[in-house]
Coordinates of C-alpha atoms in Angstrom, one line a residue:
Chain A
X1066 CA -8.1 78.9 231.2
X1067 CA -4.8 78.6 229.7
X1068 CA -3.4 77.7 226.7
X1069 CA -2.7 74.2 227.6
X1070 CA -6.3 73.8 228.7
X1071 CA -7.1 74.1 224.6
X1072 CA -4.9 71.5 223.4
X1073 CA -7.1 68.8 222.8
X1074 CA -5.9 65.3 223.6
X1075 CA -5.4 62.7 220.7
X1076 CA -8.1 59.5 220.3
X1077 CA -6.9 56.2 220.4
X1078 CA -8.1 54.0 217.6
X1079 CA -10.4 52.3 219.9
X1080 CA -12.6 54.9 220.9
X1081 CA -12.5 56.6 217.7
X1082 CA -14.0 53.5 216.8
X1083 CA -16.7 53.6 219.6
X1084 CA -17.2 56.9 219.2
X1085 CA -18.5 56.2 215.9
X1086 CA -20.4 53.5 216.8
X1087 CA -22.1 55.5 219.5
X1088 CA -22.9 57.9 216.8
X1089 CA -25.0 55.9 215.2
X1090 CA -27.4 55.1 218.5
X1091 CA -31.3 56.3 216.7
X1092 CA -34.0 56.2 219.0
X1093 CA -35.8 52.8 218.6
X1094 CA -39.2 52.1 217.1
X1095 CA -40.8 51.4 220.1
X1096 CA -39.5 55.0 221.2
X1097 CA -40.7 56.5 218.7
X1098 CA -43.9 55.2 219.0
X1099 CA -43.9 56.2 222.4
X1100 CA -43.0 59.9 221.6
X1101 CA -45.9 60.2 218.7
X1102 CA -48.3 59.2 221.6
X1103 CA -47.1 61.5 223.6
X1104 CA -47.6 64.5 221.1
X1105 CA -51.0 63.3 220.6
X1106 CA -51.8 63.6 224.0
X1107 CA -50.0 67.0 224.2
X1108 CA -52.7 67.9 221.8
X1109 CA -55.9 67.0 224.3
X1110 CA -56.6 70.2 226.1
X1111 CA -55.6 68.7 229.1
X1112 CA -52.4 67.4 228.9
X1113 CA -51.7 70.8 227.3
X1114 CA -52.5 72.4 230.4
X1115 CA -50.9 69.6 232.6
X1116 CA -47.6 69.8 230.3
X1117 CA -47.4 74.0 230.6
X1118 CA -47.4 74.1 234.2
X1119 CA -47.0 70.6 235.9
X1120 CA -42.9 69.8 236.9
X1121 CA -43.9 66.0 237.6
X1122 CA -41.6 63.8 236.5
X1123 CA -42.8 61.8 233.1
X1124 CA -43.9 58.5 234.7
X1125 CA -46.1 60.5 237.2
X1126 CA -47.8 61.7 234.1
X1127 CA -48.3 57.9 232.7
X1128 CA -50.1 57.2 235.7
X1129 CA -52.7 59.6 235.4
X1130 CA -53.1 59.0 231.9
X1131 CA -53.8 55.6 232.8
X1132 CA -55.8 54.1 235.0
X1133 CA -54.5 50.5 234.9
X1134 CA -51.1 52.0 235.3
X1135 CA -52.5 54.3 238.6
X1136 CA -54.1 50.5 240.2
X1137 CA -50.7 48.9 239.2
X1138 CA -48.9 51.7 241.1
X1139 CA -51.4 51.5 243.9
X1140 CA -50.3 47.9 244.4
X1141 CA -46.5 48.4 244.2
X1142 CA -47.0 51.2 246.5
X1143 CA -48.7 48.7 248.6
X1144 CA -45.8 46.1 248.3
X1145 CA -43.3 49.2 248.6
X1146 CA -44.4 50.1 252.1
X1147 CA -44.2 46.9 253.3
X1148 CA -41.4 46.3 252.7
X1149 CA -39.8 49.7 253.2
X1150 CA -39.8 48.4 257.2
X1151 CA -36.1 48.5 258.0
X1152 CA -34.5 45.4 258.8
X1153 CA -35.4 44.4 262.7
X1154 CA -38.9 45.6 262.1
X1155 CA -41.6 43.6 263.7
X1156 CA -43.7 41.8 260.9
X1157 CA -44.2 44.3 258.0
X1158 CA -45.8 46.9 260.3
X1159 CA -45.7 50.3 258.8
X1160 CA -43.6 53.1 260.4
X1161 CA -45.8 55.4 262.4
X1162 CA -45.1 59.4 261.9
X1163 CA -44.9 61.5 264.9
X1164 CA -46.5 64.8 264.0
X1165 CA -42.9 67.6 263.9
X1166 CA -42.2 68.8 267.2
X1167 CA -40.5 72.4 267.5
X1168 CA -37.6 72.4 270.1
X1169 CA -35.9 76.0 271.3
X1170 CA -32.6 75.8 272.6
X1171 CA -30.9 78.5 274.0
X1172 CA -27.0 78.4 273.9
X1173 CA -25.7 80.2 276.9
X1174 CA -22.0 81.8 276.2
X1175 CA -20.0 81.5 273.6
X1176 CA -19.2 78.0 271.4
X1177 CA -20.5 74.7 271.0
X1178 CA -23.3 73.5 272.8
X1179 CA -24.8 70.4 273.2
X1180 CA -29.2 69.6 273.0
X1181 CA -30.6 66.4 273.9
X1182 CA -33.2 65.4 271.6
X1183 CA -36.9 64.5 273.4
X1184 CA -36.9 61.4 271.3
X1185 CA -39.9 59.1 271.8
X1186 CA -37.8 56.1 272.9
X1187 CA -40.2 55.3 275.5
X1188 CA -42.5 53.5 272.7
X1189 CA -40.0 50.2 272.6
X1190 CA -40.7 49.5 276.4
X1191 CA -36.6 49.2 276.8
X1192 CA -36.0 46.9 274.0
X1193 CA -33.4 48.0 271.5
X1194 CA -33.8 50.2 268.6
X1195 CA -32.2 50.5 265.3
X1196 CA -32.3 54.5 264.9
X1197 CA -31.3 56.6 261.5
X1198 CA -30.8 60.1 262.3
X1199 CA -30.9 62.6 259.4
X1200 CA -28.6 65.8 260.4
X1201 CA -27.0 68.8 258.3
X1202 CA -23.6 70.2 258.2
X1203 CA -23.8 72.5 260.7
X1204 CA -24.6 69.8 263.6
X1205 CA -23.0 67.4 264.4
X1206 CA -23.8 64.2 266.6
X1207 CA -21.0 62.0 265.8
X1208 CA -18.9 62.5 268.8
X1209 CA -21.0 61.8 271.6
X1210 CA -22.1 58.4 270.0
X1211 CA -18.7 57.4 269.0
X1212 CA -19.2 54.9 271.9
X1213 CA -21.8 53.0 270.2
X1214 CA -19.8 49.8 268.4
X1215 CA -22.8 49.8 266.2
X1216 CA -22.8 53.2 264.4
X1217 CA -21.9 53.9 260.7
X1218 CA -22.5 56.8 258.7
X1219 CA -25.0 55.3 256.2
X1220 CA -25.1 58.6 253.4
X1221 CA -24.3 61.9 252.6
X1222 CA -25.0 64.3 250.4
X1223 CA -24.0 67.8 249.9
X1224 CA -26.4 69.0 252.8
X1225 CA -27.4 66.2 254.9
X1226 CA -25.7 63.1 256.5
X1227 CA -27.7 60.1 257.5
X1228 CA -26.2 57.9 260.6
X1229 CA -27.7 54.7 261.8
X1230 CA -26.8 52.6 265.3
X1231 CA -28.8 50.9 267.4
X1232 CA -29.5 52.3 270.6
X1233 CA -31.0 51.2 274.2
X1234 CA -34.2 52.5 275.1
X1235 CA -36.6 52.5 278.3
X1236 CA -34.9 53.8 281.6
X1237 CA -31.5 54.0 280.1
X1238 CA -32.0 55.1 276.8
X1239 CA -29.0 56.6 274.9
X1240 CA -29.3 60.2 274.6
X1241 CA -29.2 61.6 271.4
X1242 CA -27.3 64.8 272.0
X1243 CA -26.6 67.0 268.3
X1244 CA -23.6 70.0 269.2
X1245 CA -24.7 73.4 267.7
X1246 CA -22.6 75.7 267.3
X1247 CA -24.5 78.5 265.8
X1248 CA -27.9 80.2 266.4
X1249 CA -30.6 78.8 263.1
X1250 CA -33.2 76.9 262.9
X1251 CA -32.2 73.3 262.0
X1252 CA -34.2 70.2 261.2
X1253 CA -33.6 66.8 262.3
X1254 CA -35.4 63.9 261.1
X1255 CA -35.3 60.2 263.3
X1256 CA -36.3 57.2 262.3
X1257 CA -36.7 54.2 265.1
X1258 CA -37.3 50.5 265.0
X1259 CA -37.8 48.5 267.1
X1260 CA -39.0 44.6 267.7
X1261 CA -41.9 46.5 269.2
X1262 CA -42.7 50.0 267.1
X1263 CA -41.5 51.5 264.4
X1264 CA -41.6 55.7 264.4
X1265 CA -40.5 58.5 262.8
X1266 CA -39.8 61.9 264.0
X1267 CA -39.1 65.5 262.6
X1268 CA -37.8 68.1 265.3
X1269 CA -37.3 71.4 264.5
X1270 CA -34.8 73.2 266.4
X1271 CA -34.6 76.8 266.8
X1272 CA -31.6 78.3 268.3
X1273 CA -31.2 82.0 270.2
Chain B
X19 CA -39.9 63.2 207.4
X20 CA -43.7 62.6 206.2
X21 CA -44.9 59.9 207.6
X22 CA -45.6 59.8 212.0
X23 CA -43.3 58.3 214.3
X24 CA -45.8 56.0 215.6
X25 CA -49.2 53.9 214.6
X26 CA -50.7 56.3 216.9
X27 CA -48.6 59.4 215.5
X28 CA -49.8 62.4 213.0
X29 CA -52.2 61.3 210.8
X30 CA -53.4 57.7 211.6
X31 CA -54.1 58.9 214.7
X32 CA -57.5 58.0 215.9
X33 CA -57.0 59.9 219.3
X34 CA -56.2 63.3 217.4
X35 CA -57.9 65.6 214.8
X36 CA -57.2 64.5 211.5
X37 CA -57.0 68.2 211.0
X38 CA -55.3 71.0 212.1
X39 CA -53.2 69.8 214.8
X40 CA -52.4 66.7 213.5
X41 CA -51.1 68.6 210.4
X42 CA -49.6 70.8 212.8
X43 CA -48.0 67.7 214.7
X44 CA -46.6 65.8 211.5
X45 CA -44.6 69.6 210.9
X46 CA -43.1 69.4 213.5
X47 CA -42.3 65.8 213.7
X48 CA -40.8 66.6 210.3
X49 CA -38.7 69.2 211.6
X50 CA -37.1 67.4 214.6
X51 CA -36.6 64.5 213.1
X52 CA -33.3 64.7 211.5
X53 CA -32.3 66.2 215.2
X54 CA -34.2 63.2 217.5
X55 CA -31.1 60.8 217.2
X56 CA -28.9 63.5 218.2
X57 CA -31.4 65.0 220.9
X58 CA -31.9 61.2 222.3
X59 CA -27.7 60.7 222.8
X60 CA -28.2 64.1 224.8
X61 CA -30.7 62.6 227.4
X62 CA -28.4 59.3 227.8
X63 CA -25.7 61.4 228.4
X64 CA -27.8 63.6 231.3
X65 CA -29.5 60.6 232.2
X66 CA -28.2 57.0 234.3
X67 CA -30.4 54.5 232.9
X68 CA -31.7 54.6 229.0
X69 CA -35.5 54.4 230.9
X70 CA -35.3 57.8 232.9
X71 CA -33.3 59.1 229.4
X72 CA -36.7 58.3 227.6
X73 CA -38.6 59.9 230.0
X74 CA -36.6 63.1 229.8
X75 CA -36.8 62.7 225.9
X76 CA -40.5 62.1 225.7
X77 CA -41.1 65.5 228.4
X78 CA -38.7 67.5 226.2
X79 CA -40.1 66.9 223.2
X80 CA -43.6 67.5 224.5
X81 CA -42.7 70.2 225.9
X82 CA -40.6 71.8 222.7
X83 CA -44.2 70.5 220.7
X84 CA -45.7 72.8 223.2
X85 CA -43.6 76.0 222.8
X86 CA -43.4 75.9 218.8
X87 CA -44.7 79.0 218.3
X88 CA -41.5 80.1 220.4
X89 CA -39.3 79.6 217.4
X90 CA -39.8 81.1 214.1
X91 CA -37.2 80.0 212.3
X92 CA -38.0 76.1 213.6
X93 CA -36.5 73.7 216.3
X94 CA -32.7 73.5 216.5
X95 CA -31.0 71.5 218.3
X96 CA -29.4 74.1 220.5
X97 CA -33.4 75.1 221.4
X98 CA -34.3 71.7 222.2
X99 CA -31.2 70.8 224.3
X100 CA -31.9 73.6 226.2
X101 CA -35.2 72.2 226.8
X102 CA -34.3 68.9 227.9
X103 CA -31.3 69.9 229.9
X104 CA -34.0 72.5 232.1
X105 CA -36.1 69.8 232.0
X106 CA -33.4 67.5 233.8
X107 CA -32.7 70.2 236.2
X108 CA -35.9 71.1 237.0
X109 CA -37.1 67.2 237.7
X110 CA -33.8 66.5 239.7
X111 CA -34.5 70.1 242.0
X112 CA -38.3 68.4 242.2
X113 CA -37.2 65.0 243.4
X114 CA -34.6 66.3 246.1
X115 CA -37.4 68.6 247.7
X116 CA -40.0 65.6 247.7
X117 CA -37.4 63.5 249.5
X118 CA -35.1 63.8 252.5
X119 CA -31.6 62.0 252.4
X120 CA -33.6 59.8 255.2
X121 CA -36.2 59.0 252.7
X122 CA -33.6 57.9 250.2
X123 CA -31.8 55.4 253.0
X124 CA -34.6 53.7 254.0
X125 CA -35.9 53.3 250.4
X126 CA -32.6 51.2 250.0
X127 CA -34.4 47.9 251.5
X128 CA -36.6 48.0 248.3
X129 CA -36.2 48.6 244.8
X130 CA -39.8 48.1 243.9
X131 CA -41.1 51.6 244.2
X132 CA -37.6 53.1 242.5
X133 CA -38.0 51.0 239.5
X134 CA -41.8 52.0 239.2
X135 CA -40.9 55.8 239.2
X136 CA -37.6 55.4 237.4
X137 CA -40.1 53.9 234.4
X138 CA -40.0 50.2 235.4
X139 CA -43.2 49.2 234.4
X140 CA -41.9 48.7 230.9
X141 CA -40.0 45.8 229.8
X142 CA -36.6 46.5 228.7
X143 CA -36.8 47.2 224.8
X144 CA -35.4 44.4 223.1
X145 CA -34.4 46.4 220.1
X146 CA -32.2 48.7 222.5
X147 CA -30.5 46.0 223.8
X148 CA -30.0 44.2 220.4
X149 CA -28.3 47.5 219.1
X150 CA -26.4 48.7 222.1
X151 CA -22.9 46.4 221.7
X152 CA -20.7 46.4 224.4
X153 CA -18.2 48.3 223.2
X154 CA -20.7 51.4 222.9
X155 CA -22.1 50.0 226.4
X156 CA -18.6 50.5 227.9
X157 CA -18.3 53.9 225.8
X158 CA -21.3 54.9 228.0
X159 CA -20.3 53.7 230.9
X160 CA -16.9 55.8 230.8
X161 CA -19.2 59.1 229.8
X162 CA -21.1 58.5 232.9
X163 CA -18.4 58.8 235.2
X164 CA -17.4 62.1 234.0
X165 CA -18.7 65.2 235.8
X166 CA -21.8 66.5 233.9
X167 CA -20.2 69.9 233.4
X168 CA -16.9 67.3 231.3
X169 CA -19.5 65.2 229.7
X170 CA -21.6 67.1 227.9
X171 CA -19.3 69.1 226.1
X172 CA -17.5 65.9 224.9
X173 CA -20.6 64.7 223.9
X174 CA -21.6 67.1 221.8
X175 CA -18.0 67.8 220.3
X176 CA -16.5 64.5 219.7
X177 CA -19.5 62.3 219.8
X178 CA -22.1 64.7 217.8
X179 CA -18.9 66.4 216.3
X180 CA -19.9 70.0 216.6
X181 CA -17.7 73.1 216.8
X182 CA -17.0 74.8 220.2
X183 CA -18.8 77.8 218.9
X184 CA -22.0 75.9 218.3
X185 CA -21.7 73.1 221.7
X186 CA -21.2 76.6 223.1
X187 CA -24.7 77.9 222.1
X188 CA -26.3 74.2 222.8
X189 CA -24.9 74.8 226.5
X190 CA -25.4 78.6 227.2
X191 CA -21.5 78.3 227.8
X192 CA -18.8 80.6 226.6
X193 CA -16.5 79.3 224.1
X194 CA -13.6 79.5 226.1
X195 CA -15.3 77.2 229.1
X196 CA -16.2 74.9 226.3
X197 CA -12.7 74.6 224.8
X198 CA -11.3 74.0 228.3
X199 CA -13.6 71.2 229.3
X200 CA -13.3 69.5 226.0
X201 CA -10.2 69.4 226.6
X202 CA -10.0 68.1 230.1
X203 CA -13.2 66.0 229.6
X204 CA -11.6 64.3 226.7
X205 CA -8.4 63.7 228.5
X206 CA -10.3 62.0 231.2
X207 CA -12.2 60.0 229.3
X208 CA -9.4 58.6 227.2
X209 CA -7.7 57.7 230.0
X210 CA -11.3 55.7 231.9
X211 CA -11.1 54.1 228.4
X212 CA -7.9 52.4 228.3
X213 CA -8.4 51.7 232.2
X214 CA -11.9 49.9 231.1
X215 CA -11.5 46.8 229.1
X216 CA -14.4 44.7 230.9
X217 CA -18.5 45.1 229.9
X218 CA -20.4 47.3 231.7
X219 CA -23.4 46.5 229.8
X220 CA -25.6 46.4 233.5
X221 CA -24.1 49.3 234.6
X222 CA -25.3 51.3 232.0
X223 CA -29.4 49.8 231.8
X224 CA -29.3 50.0 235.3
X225 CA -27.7 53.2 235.7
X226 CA -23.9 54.3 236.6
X227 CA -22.9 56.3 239.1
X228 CA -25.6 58.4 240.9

């Protein structure tokens, strides 16, 4: 830190202003109502026990101390899952988990090697597939796909990236082939859709 | 403060003892009152959205009610920042294990089970809204496009005007880090300011930058 870093930087009149205004932002009375329930529910044995040792986030907690709130979630869950079907599904079917499948891969010599994932594209009898793949840092599957007009890195985060394209399936499905550089154990999670199925895999890859 | 903070607070309430704990409960409604406006603009400064900041306030608080006996000398607001602000980190460390960035991108075709867990059962409070004018909207909306590590600091020193020495304690930061971010947290939030003239009012209910 230096001594520039200290020198604070002047207000402008305006957010002086809004500064003070924002100083004056009190809890409402419908907050406050809301936190007096809370500490008398705190005081029922259990919600003291379920407060000491529970990290659930606070709405979690108004479900169970609800019912009608727990049905209510039950529905939107309901409504949720249908609709969570990506766009291409068939209908509103729900996405159909594939239980994790562990994959070893030994790299044979010195840098990057390339696996082909044993993904279940056989499901969509040879129609196309819209596919996310999840994948961390340390793998990338970019390259080999760069071919695919279709692909487009959808997120990242500090860990993971998520790309999505749509690939063929059947006898000439596009290989999903993720470079690895370095021995680990990695996981990759797929998600495909399809006019026919929808599925989702987990493989976890250990590499010698 | 005598009285509860609620028709089902301290002791009207009909859920709770009227004895022990719910003399218990009015002290220490009593004590953090005169620190709930301040703790509150803490959890909308962690916080995107004014629901999940009433969430965090109402598990803080809880918790804090908890964990009394913790503090002898009573709540401060250094304590009960510190509680909230774990709180926060602790619920954000919790939601990324639960979910895979996967989860998160396929979630994107519906906002009906986000606004459930973000606390979107409840209908927006109307006396919030009433009270919230733009320009403190759009004051918001600049703090929440700071980093956390530049916001908080300038929260607490220009907006809750407290020393370095004391933000300092309320972070678990030393005095020198604080001094520094004010000043570059300040800097940068003078200069969003200016560059902001428009209403961001959605931005902030909805919540700003993730």
């Amino acid at each position: 830190m230096s001594d520039h870093d200290e020198v604070r930087p002047p207000l402008s009149q305006e957010m002086r202003s809004a500064l003070g205004v924002l100083r004056e932002e009190k809890p409402s009375a419908r907050l406050r109502a809301r936190l007096g329930e809370a500490l008398v529910r705190a005081d029922d044995g259990r919600a003291c026990a379920r407060a000491a040792g529970d990290v659930a986030p606070g709405p979690w907690r108004l479900l169970l101390a609800y019912p009608s709130a727990l049905a209510l979630a039950g529905l939107v869950l309901g409504a949720g899952l249908v609709l969570l079907s990506p766009p291409g599904a068939a209908g509103t079917r729900d996405a159909e988990p594939v239980p994790a499948r562990e994959v070893a891969f030994r790299r044979s010599g010195a840098g990057e090697r390339w696996l082909e994932l044993p993904w279940s594209h056989a499901v969509h009898s040879g129609e196309p597939a819209t596919v996310w793949l999840e994948t961390s840092p340390p793998l990338d599957f970019r390259p080999h796909l760069t071919g695919l007009p279709s692909l487009a890195l959808v997120n990242c985060d500090a860990a993971r990236c998520v790309h999505a394209f749509t690939a063929r399936t059947g006898d000439a499905a596009t290989p999903l082939r993720v470079r690895i550089e370095r021995p680990g154990r990695y996981e990759l999670r797929l998600s495909h859709v399809s006019e026919v199925r929808h599925v989702q895999e987990r493989f976890v890859v250990v590499v010698d | 403060m005598s009285r509860g903070w609620g028709v089902v607070s301290g002791f009207t309430s009909k859920r709770g003892p009227a004895g022990l704990e719910a003399s218990e409960r009015a002290r220490f409604e009593a004590a953090v009152e005169p620190l709930l406006p301040r703790l509150h603009r803490f959890c909308l400064a962690l916080c995107h959205s004014r629901q999940e900041a009433e969430d965090l306030l109402q598990d803080a608080l809880v918790r804090a009610y908890l964990r009394r006996g913790d503090v002898h000398s009573g709540p401060s607001l250094a304590w009960l920042c510190g509680i909230a602000r774990n709180q926060f980190l602790e619920h954000r460390r919790s939601v990324a294990r639960r979910r895979s960035l996967l989860d998160s991108v396929l979630e994107g075709t519906t906002t009906a089970l986000g606004s459930l867990f973000a606390g979107g059962v409840e209908q927006p409070d109307p006396e919030a809204r009433l009270g919230a004018s733009e320009e403190v909207e759009r004051l918001w909306w600049c703090l929440r496009q700071l980093p956390e590590k530049f916001r908080l600091v300038v929260l607490l020193c220009d907006v809750e005007e407290l020393g370095h020495e004391e933000a300092a304690r309320v972070l678990g930061l030393p005095v020198g880090t604080v001094k520094s971010r004010h000043s570059r947290g300040r800097a940068r939030l003078g200069a969003l300011f200016a560059a902001t003239p428009g209403r961001h009012a959605d931005a902030v209910s909805e919540g700003g930058r993730p």
